[in-house]
XYZ file of N, CA and C in Angstrom:
696
model
N -53.615 -34.675 15.221
C -52.276 -34.091 15.306
C -52.136 -33.317 16.618
N -50.972 -33.444 17.245
C -50.734 -32.749 18.497
C -50.825 -31.236 18.293
N -51.310 -30.552 19.320
C -51.548 -29.112 19.194
C -50.253 -28.348 18.930
N -49.132 -28.807 19.513
C -47.890 -28.062 19.304
C -47.429 -28.145 17.853
N -47.784 -29.243 17.147
C -47.446 -29.349 15.733
C -48.274 -28.361 14.914
N -49.550 -28.240 15.242
C -50.382 -27.250 14.576
C -49.838 -25.842 14.813
N -49.431 -25.573 16.042
C -48.852 -24.271 16.370
C -47.583 -24.030 15.557
N -46.774 -25.065 15.385
C -45.526 -24.905 14.655
C -45.780 -24.656 13.167
N -46.761 -25.340 12.589
C -47.106 -25.099 11.188
C -47.577 -23.655 11.009
N -48.444 -23.191 11.900
C -48.880 -21.797 11.842
C -47.691 -20.849 11.970
N -46.775 -21.192 12.842
C -45.583 -20.376 13.077
C -44.733 -20.281 11.822
N -44.535 -21.401 11.098
C -43.762 -21.382 9.860
C -44.432 -20.501 8.809
N -45.755 -20.593 8.718
C -46.493 -19.787 7.741
C -46.424 -18.311 8.102
N -46.692 -17.995 9.356
C -46.698 -16.600 9.802
C -45.327 -15.958 9.644
N -44.274 -16.748 9.816
C -42.904 -16.236 9.714
C -42.392 -16.213 8.274
N -43.250 -16.646 7.333
C -42.882 -16.710 5.908
C -41.676 -17.615 5.677
N -41.589 -18.639 6.478
C -40.524 -19.635 6.368
C -40.928 -20.751 5.408
N -42.198 -21.139 5.449
C -42.720 -22.185 4.569
C -43.545 -21.520 3.480
N -43.122 -21.741 2.228
C -43.786 -21.117 1.094
C -44.162 -22.171 0.059
N -45.171 -21.830 -0.731
C -45.639 -22.730 -1.783
C -45.589 -22.016 -3.119
N -45.162 -22.752 -4.168
C -45.000 -22.156 -5.487
C -44.154 -23.053 -6.366
N -43.083 -22.500 -6.936
C -42.197 -23.250 -7.837
C -40.758 -22.941 -7.451
N -40.051 -23.940 -6.922
C -38.718 -23.713 -6.377
C -37.751 -24.785 -6.881
N -36.465 -24.416 -6.995
C -35.401 -25.369 -7.280
C -34.566 -25.543 -6.017
N -34.458 -26.775 -5.548
C -33.783 -27.065 -4.294
C -32.285 -27.275 -4.509
N -31.541 -27.292 -3.397
C -30.100 -27.550 -3.444
C -29.814 -28.881 -4.125
N -30.691 -29.835 -3.943
C -30.522 -31.154 -4.551
C -30.760 -31.143 -6.056
N -31.300 -30.025 -6.581
C -31.629 -29.935 -7.991
C -33.072 -30.276 -8.307
N -33.794 -30.766 -7.321
C -35.193 -31.113 -7.541
C -36.056 -29.852 -7.659
N -37.065 -29.926 -8.542
C -38.072 -28.877 -8.652
C -39.192 -29.196 -7.665
N -39.491 -28.242 -6.796
C -40.417 -28.515 -5.706
C -41.528 -27.468 -5.655
N -42.758 -27.879 -5.316
C -43.856 -26.914 -5.158
C -43.876 -26.235 -3.792
N -42.892 -26.553 -2.947
C -42.815 -25.858 -1.657
C -41.354 -25.687 -1.265
N -41.133 -24.743 -0.379
C -39.772 -24.425 0.050
C -39.805 -23.994 1.506
N -38.872 -24.514 2.278
C -38.763 -24.161 3.683
C -37.418 -23.493 3.903
N -37.421 -22.258 4.402
C -36.198 -21.471 4.574
C -36.106 -20.942 6.000
N -35.297 -21.601 6.816
C -35.148 -21.178 8.200
C -34.447 -19.833 8.315
N -33.805 -19.369 7.235
C -33.174 -18.070 7.254
C -34.165 -16.932 7.375
N -35.456 -17.216 7.195
C -36.484 -16.176 7.307
C -36.894 -15.909 8.754
N -36.412 -16.710 9.692
C -36.606 -16.370 11.107
C -35.585 -15.286 11.452
N -36.043 -14.054 11.629
C -35.094 -12.951 11.748
C -35.252 -12.114 13.015
N -36.358 -12.228 13.732
C -36.551 -11.407 14.920
C -36.219 -12.191 16.183
N -36.016 -11.467 17.261
C -35.714 -12.106 18.529
C -36.823 -13.019 18.995
N -38.075 -12.583 18.858
C -39.191 -13.408 19.318
C -39.336 -14.660 18.457
N -39.086 -14.534 17.159
C -39.159 -15.711 16.291
C -38.093 -16.735 16.663
N -36.864 -16.279 16.854
C -35.783 -17.196 17.195
C -35.989 -17.824 18.565
N -36.559 -17.069 19.491
C -36.848 -17.619 20.823
C -37.871 -18.747 20.715
N -38.943 -18.510 19.982
C -39.967 -19.543 19.810
C -39.409 -20.753 19.071
N -38.628 -20.492 18.031
C -38.049 -21.588 17.258
C -37.167 -22.464 18.136
N -36.307 -21.833 18.933
C -35.451 -22.590 19.830
C -36.242 -23.440 20.797
N -37.379 -22.928 21.262
C -38.215 -23.690 22.192
C -38.841 -24.904 21.524
N -39.299 -24.753 20.259
C -39.846 -25.905 19.532
C -38.773 -26.976 19.333
N -37.588 -26.548 18.937
C -36.497 -27.507 18.747
C -36.117 -28.172 20.071
N -36.031 -27.390 21.139
C -35.654 -27.942 22.443
C -36.634 -29.027 22.882
N -37.899 -28.747 22.680
C -38.912 -29.736 23.062
C -38.771 -31.003 22.224
N -38.570 -30.835 20.923
C -38.441 -31.993 20.041
C -37.188 -32.812 20.370
N -36.090 -32.141 20.684
C -34.861 -32.848 21.058
C -35.076 -33.649 22.327
N -35.685 -33.022 23.323
C -35.923 -33.720 24.595
C -36.834 -34.931 24.390
N -37.886 -34.774 23.604
C -38.833 -35.867 23.401
C -38.230 -37.018 22.599
N -37.354 -36.688 21.646
C -36.828 -37.717 20.748
C -35.498 -38.313 21.188
N -34.641 -37.507 21.813
C -33.288 -37.966 22.141
C -32.947 -37.841 23.621
N -33.769 -37.129 24.386
C -33.389 -36.824 25.752
C -32.348 -35.712 25.767
N -31.801 -35.443 26.942
C -30.836 -34.349 27.083
C -29.457 -34.831 27.510
N -29.214 -36.135 27.369
C -27.926 -36.686 27.770
C -26.938 -36.606 26.597
N -26.591 -35.366 26.223
C -25.580 -35.147 25.191
C -24.810 -33.880 25.535
N -23.726 -33.642 24.834
C -22.800 -32.574 25.207
C -22.820 -31.360 24.295
N -23.006 -31.595 22.999
C -22.845 -30.519 22.021
C -23.994 -30.553 21.015
N -24.514 -29.368 20.713
C -25.483 -29.215 19.630
C -24.752 -28.557 18.468
N -24.680 -29.269 17.344
C -23.872 -28.814 16.215
C -24.764 -28.312 15.098
N -24.546 -27.055 14.662
C -25.300 -26.466 13.569
C -24.432 -26.242 12.358
N -24.646 -26.985 11.276
C -23.841 -26.793 10.062
C -24.026 -25.383 9.483
N -22.921 -24.810 8.986
C -22.977 -23.472 8.382
C -23.847 -23.525 7.115
N -24.641 -22.478 6.861
C -24.729 -21.300 7.737
C -26.022 -21.320 8.555
N -27.079 -21.872 7.987
C -28.377 -21.767 8.640
C -28.425 -22.508 9.971
N -27.574 -23.516 10.121
C -27.581 -24.259 11.372
C -27.012 -23.483 12.546
N -26.268 -22.405 12.275
C -25.617 -21.663 13.356
C -26.626 -20.979 14.272
N -27.537 -20.142 13.753
C -28.525 -19.548 14.656
C -29.462 -20.580 15.278
N -29.723 -21.678 14.566
C -30.569 -22.726 15.140
C -29.907 -23.323 16.380
N -28.608 -23.603 16.279
C -27.877 -24.179 17.407
C -27.837 -23.214 18.585
N -27.568 -21.942 18.307
C -27.487 -20.951 19.384
C -28.837 -20.795 20.083
N -29.901 -20.598 19.290
C -31.229 -20.402 19.878
C -31.673 -21.616 20.681
N -31.338 -22.806 20.211
C -31.809 -24.016 20.882
C -31.008 -24.326 22.137
N -29.708 -24.075 22.132
C -28.956 -24.272 23.374
C -29.459 -23.322 24.464
N -29.806 -22.105 24.084
C -30.369 -21.160 25.048
C -31.718 -21.649 25.572
N -32.557 -22.187 24.665
C -33.870 -22.682 25.075
C -33.760 -23.886 25.994
N -32.825 -24.795 25.697
C -32.639 -25.965 26.564
C -32.202 -25.532 27.957
N -31.325 -24.541 28.026
C -30.901 -24.026 29.329
C -32.066 -23.417 30.085
N -32.872 -22.620 29.383
C -33.969 -21.921 30.046
C -35.101 -22.860 30.438
N -35.461 -23.794 29.531
C -36.605 -24.663 29.784
C -36.288 -25.815 30.725
N -35.073 -26.360 30.607
C -34.766 -27.601 31.307
C -33.583 -27.492 32.264
N -32.938 -26.336 32.324
C -31.806 -26.164 33.235
C -30.606 -27.013 32.865
N -30.498 -27.400 31.609
C -29.404 -28.245 31.143
C -28.440 -27.402 30.325
N -27.170 -27.402 30.700
C -26.163 -26.640 29.972
C -25.451 -27.546 28.974
N -25.677 -27.278 27.710
C -24.915 -27.954 26.662
C -24.137 -26.897 25.890
N -23.191 -27.344 25.091
C -22.391 -26.413 24.292
C -22.906 -26.388 22.860
N -22.681 -25.270 22.211
C -23.002 -25.231 20.793
C -21.706 -25.198 19.989
N -21.757 -25.742 18.791
C -20.637 -25.677 17.858
C -21.195 -25.578 16.456
N -20.377 -25.030 15.575
C -20.738 -24.914 14.162
C -19.452 -24.920 13.359
N -19.595 -25.084 12.060
C -18.404 -25.065 11.207
C -18.366 -23.798 10.372
N -17.170 -23.395 10.035
C -16.978 -22.338 9.052
C -16.932 -22.964 7.663
N -17.261 -22.167 6.660
C -17.117 -22.639 5.283
C -15.642 -22.686 4.876
N -14.834 -21.779 5.469
C -13.399 -21.769 5.188
C -12.639 -21.860 6.507
N -11.553 -22.577 6.526
C -10.735 -22.708 7.732
C -10.058 -21.374 8.039
N -10.135 -20.941 9.289
C -9.504 -19.691 9.715
C -8.096 -19.999 10.207
N -7.102 -19.216 9.728
C -5.706 -19.499 10.058
C -5.087 -18.466 10.990
N -5.911 -17.604 11.612
C -5.383 -16.627 12.567
C -6.425 -16.422 13.674
N -5.956 -15.912 14.815
C -6.879 -15.695 15.933
C -7.475 -17.012 16.402
N -8.809 -17.083 16.403
C -9.523 -18.306 16.764
C -9.469 -19.243 15.567
N -8.374 -19.987 15.474
C -8.104 -20.766 14.268
C -8.977 -22.021 14.184
N -8.986 -22.583 12.999
C -9.673 -23.842 12.786
C -10.960 -23.682 12.005
N -11.681 -24.780 11.876
C -12.904 -24.795 11.086
C -14.149 -24.604 11.936
N -14.007 -24.680 13.272
C -15.173 -24.638 14.147
C -15.402 -23.259 14.754
N -16.675 -22.949 14.955
C -17.120 -21.837 15.780
C -17.684 -22.413 17.066
N -17.694 -21.592 18.127
C -18.248 -22.074 19.387
C -17.319 -23.051 20.065
N -17.897 -24.087 20.624
C -17.123 -25.052 21.396
C -16.230 -25.917 20.510
N -15.041 -26.233 21.022
C -14.225 -27.268 20.406
C -14.839 -28.627 20.726
N -14.488 -29.609 19.926
C -14.965 -30.964 20.154
C -13.868 -31.808 20.759
N -14.263 -32.709 21.664
C -13.307 -33.590 22.329
C -13.714 -35.039 22.147
N -12.741 -35.935 22.225
C -13.050 -37.362 22.156
C -14.097 -37.712 23.207
N -15.095 -38.467 22.798
C -16.141 -38.895 23.716
C -17.350 -37.984 23.761
N -17.264 -36.816 23.143
C -18.430 -35.925 23.123
C -19.597 -36.593 22.401
N -20.783 -36.380 22.962
C -22.016 -36.843 22.325
C -22.648 -35.630 21.653
N -22.922 -35.756 20.354
C -23.326 -34.617 19.535
C -24.688 -34.864 18.901
N -25.546 -33.849 18.962
C -26.785 -33.828 18.189
C -26.626 -32.764 17.106
N -26.938 -33.115 15.870
C -26.887 -32.171 14.751
C -28.252 -31.529 14.585
N -28.266 -30.225 14.353
C -29.523 -29.508 14.156
C -29.511 -28.846 12.782
N -30.582 -29.051 12.019
C -30.714 -28.454 10.695
C -32.137 -27.962 10.503
N -32.350 -27.180 9.419
C -33.702 -26.732 9.142
C -34.504 -27.844 8.468
N -33.937 -28.446 7.433
C -34.653 -29.469 6.682
C -33.617 -30.326 5.966
N -33.917 -31.604 5.790
C -33.043 -32.490 5.023
C -33.848 -33.056 3.868
N -33.405 -32.760 2.647
C -34.129 -33.201 1.459
C -33.588 -34.520 0.932
N -32.289 -34.579 0.675
C -31.708 -35.767 0.045
C -30.578 -36.387 0.852
N -30.230 -35.802 1.986
C -29.142 -36.339 2.790
C -27.782 -35.803 2.423
N -27.701 -34.939 1.408
C -26.405 -34.412 0.972
C -25.725 -33.592 2.064
N -26.507 -32.854 2.841
C -25.907 -31.989 3.857
C -25.204 -32.805 4.940
N -25.771 -33.937 5.311
C -25.127 -34.785 6.311
C -23.859 -35.404 5.742
N -23.873 -35.703 4.454
C -22.661 -36.232 3.814
C -21.515 -35.233 3.910
N -21.837 -33.944 3.973
C -20.818 -32.913 4.134
C -20.465 -32.710 5.602
N -21.465 -32.776 6.479
C -21.274 -32.445 7.895
C -20.570 -33.552 8.675
N -20.965 -34.799 8.439
C -20.454 -35.911 9.248
C -18.925 -36.018 9.196
N -18.282 -35.937 8.032
C -16.815 -36.014 8.018
C -16.152 -34.862 8.770
N -16.762 -33.683 8.753
C -16.199 -32.553 9.509
C -16.167 -32.875 10.992
N -17.267 -33.395 11.508
C -17.336 -33.742 12.926
C -16.303 -34.806 13.288
N -16.245 -35.869 12.516
C -15.355 -36.983 12.840
C -13.890 -36.602 12.681
N -13.616 -35.587 11.859
C -12.228 -35.155 11.685
C -11.733 -34.337 12.866
N -12.658 -33.778 13.658
C -12.258 -32.936 14.789
C -11.950 -33.749 16.038
N -12.699 -34.823 16.242
C -12.500 -35.654 17.445
C -13.300 -36.937 17.283
N -13.053 -37.879 18.167
C -13.785 -39.150 18.151
C -15.108 -38.957 18.883
N -16.043 -38.294 18.198
C -17.334 -37.985 18.802
C -18.363 -39.038 18.398
N -19.450 -39.096 19.143
C -20.591 -39.943 18.808
C -21.762 -39.044 18.448
N -22.267 -39.187 17.232
C -23.437 -38.410 16.819
C -24.682 -39.185 17.228
N -25.408 -38.650 18.203
C -26.537 -39.383 18.776
C -27.861 -39.089 18.084
N -27.906 -38.040 17.262
C -29.163 -37.753 16.586
C -29.059 -36.571 15.652
N -30.017 -36.498 14.757
C -30.211 -35.356 13.875
C -31.632 -34.866 14.071
N -31.802 -33.573 14.331
C -33.126 -32.990 14.475
C -33.319 -31.940 13.393
N -34.429 -32.034 12.672
C -34.793 -31.027 11.675
C -36.185 -30.512 12.029
N -36.523 -29.348 11.496
C -37.848 -28.816 11.798
C -38.915 -29.455 10.918
N -38.555 -29.763 9.667
C -39.530 -30.313 8.727
C -38.963 -31.525 8.012
N -39.661 -32.641 8.116
C -39.331 -33.841 7.345
C -40.070 -33.733 6.011
N -39.317 -33.522 4.935
C -39.931 -33.370 3.617
C -40.504 -34.680 3.082
N -40.179 -35.806 3.733
C -40.729 -37.112 3.359
C -40.402 -37.463 1.901
N -39.118 -37.335 1.557
C -38.681 -37.611 0.193
C -37.644 -38.717 0.158
N -37.548 -39.343 -0.997
C -36.511 -40.339 -1.192
C -35.149 -39.685 -1.087
N -34.205 -40.430 -0.583
C -32.849 -39.927 -0.461
C -32.134 -39.891 -1.800
N -30.876 -39.498 -1.750
C -30.094 -39.302 -2.976
C -29.797 -40.605 -3.703
N -29.947 -41.741 -3.009
C -29.629 -43.018 -3.649
C -30.793 -43.593 -4.446
N -31.971 -42.950 -4.361
C -33.138 -43.451 -5.081
C -33.309 -42.723 -6.397
N -33.763 -43.429 -7.418
C -33.997 -42.821 -8.720
C -35.349 -42.129 -8.727
N -35.450 -40.915 -9.326
C -36.729 -40.242 -9.425
C -37.767 -41.117 -10.122
N -38.951 -41.186 -9.524
C -40.024 -41.938 -10.138
C -39.853 -43.440 -10.069
N -38.899 -43.903 -9.271
C -38.620 -45.339 -9.222
C -39.655 -46.119 -8.432
N -40.405 -45.402 -7.572
C -41.398 -46.075 -6.749
C -40.785 -46.850 -5.604
N -39.508 -46.688 -5.391
C -38.851 -47.402 -4.308
C -37.852 -46.526 -3.618
N -36.904 -47.173 -2.954
C -35.881 -46.407 -2.254
C -36.324 -46.014 -0.865
N -35.365 -45.504 -0.119
C -35.617 -45.097 1.251
C -35.734 -43.584 1.342
N -36.311 -43.135 2.440
C -36.336 -41.702 2.693
C -34.924 -41.214 2.986
N -34.731 -39.905 2.834
C -33.433 -39.321 3.165
C -33.069 -39.626 4.613
N -34.049 -39.535 5.510
C -33.765 -39.783 6.928
C -33.414 -41.247 7.170
N -34.069 -42.168 6.442
C -33.742 -43.590 6.578
C -32.347 -43.881 6.029
N -31.970 -43.219 4.923
C -30.622 -43.392 4.385
C -29.566 -42.923 5.377
N -29.860 -41.802 6.044
C -28.926 -41.289 7.055
C -28.750 -42.311 8.169
N -29.843 -42.919 8.605
C -29.771 -43.940 9.645
C -28.936 -45.129 9.181
N -29.157 -45.572 7.943
C -28.450 -46.737 7.434
C -26.964 -46.470 7.241
N -26.625 -45.305 6.685
C -25.242 -45.019 6.325
C -24.412 -44.589 7.519
N -25.014 -43.770 8.410
C -24.237 -43.178 9.497
C -24.668 -43.649 10.885
N -25.719 -44.472 10.938
C -26.274 -44.933 12.213
C -26.678 -43.745 13.091
N -27.320 -42.770 12.465
C -27.819 -41.589 13.172
C -29.337 -41.596 13.125
N -29.979 -41.529 14.285
C -31.427 -41.398 14.332
C -31.806 -39.975 13.936
N -32.739 -39.836 13.003
C -33.158 -38.523 12.513
C -34.636 -38.315 12.816
N -34.954 -37.173 13.365
C -36.323 -36.848 13.750
C -36.667 -35.430 13.309
N -37.970 -35.125 13.267
C -38.438 -33.806 12.862
C -39.515 -33.318 13.808
N -39.646 -31.992 13.899
C -40.737 -31.425 14.680
C -42.074 -31.789 14.039
N -42.125 -31.724 12.702
C -43.355 -32.031 11.973
C -42.975 -32.584 10.609
N -43.832 -33.408 10.010
C -43.548 -33.909 8.670
C -44.505 -33.303 7.653
N -44.149 -33.419 6.375
C -44.891 -32.720 5.333
C -46.291 -33.269 5.167
N -46.501 -34.534 5.418
C -47.840 -35.095 5.336
C -48.767 -34.395 6.338
N -48.262 -34.136 7.527
C -49.048 -33.426 8.538
C -49.330 -31.990 8.103
N -48.331 -31.356 7.488
C -48.503 -29.980 7.002
C -49.598 -29.917 5.949
N -49.564 -30.837 4.990
C -50.542 -30.822 3.895
C -51.952 -31.045 4.426
N -52.109 -32.027 5.291
C -53.431 -32.314 5.842
C -53.970 -31.127 6.637
N -53.091 -30.460 7.351
C -53.524 -29.341 8.189
C -53.877 -28.111 7.361
N -53.113 -27.832 6.297
C -53.286 -26.587 5.549
C -54.230 -26.696 4.349
N -54.544 -27.896 3.911
C -55.332 -28.036 2.689
C -56.697 -27.360 2.821
N -56.922 -26.348 1.984
C -58.165 -25.572 1.943
C -58.543 -24.957 3.288
N -57.532 -24.747 4.129
C -57.783 -24.107 5.422
C -57.168 -22.714 5.411
N -57.970 -21.673 5.619
C -57.401 -20.325 5.627
C -56.598 -20.047 6.895
N -55.436 -19.458 6.701
C -54.612 -18.975 7.811
C -54.532 -17.458 7.658
N -55.107 -16.740 8.613
C -55.183 -15.270 8.538
C -55.787 -14.833 7.199
N -56.811 -15.557 6.757
C -57.534 -15.185 5.555
C -56.952 -15.697 4.255
N -55.849 -16.412 4.291
C -55.199 -16.914 3.075
C -55.162 -18.440 3.080
N -55.532 -19.041 1.946
C -55.400 -20.488 1.785
C -54.078 -20.762 1.079
N -53.197 -21.459 1.746
C -51.855 -21.700 1.215
C -51.779 -22.964 0.371
N -52.603 -23.966 0.684
C -52.663 -25.169 -0.140
C -54.072 -25.284 -0.692
N -54.263 -24.777 -1.912
C -55.540 -24.925 -2.601
C -55.457 -26.151 -3.499
N -56.451 -26.335 -4.354
C -56.460 -27.533 -5.203
C -55.273 -27.562 -6.158
N -54.878 -26.386 -6.684
C -53.756 -26.332 -7.619
C -52.453 -26.751 -6.948
N -52.180 -26.181 -5.784
C -50.960 -26.543 -5.048
C -51.028 -27.996 -4.600
N -52.193 -28.430 -4.162
C -52.322 -29.806 -3.704
C -52.041 -30.787 -4.833
N -52.523 -30.491 -6.044
C -52.247 -31.362 -7.194
C -50.757 -31.378 -7.519
N -50.092 -30.210 -7.392
C -48.648 -30.157 -7.619
C -47.904 -30.973 -6.571
N -48.378 -30.941 -5.353
C -47.765 -31.730 -4.282
C -47.954 -33.224 -4.535
N -49.137 -33.610 -4.978
C -49.390 -35.020 -5.291
C -48.442 -35.498 -6.387
N -48.284 -34.686 -7.424
C -47.379 -35.044 -8.518
C -45.934 -35.146 -8.033
N -45.542 -34.195 -7.191
C -44.179 -34.191 -6.658
C -43.912 -35.451 -5.841
N -44.849 -35.800 -4.981
C -44.645 -36.965 -4.115
C -44.799 -38.291 -4.866
N -45.527 -38.270 -5.964
C -45.540 -39.473 -6.812
C -44.152 -39.744 -7.371
N -43.380 -38.688 -7.580
C -42.026 -38.828 -8.127
C -40.978 -39.041 -7.055
N -41.079 -38.304 -5.953
C -40.006 -38.292 -4.962
C -40.405 -38.778 -3.567
N -41.680 -39.014 -3.338
C -42.144 -39.196 -1.968
C -41.957 -40.582 -1.391
N -41.963 -40.608 -0.065
C -42.005 -41.852 0.710
C -42.975 -41.634 1.857
N -43.361 -42.698 2.507
C -44.215 -42.591 3.682
C -43.398 -42.115 4.875
N -44.085 -41.446 5.822
C -43.402 -40.963 7.033
C -42.935 -42.146 7.850
């Protein structure tokens, strides 16, 4: 595994962003792990996070795009931090945009924060994690309703490596959420790191004296992926 991926896994653990236990996800699935980008709260954490995302965007999509779009709410600080990192690291000025949960009817009206969208804009969507593809089903129509934009990619920090919403639990088939996004919206989706890499790296390995994936958690992960998992 590349060293920057190991650094990013350590960063998620140290920032208490990636946790293991018993969680109920937005999709309704019961999961033995949870990733919450809202736990990045300090200036140094957000600076580092933006740099990891900037590097992943450049490596996967290049920098020939106009707008980085962060869906409300967690995508907003991700978009801001990453546009700043792209400017600082690569000297490339892109715009950030995000959506409001409710349309504003006074002052800076409309559903968007940050930059307005124009016909022909090339947009990369930034999110923390995509589990079942439901978030893109909400985000994509918002973007297309604002202007005739082209969505050139989706970048997430963690690929949970799970079947998308169209697959039945325990069916042993179906596509990953990221593959469904590609098929339905023709959007390439990439991640800084995937869950298979996280498990292999953390299994029975102490981080600052704590083992986060012991045999009990690992067995829960195996059971979870037998029901919902796909290959990277």
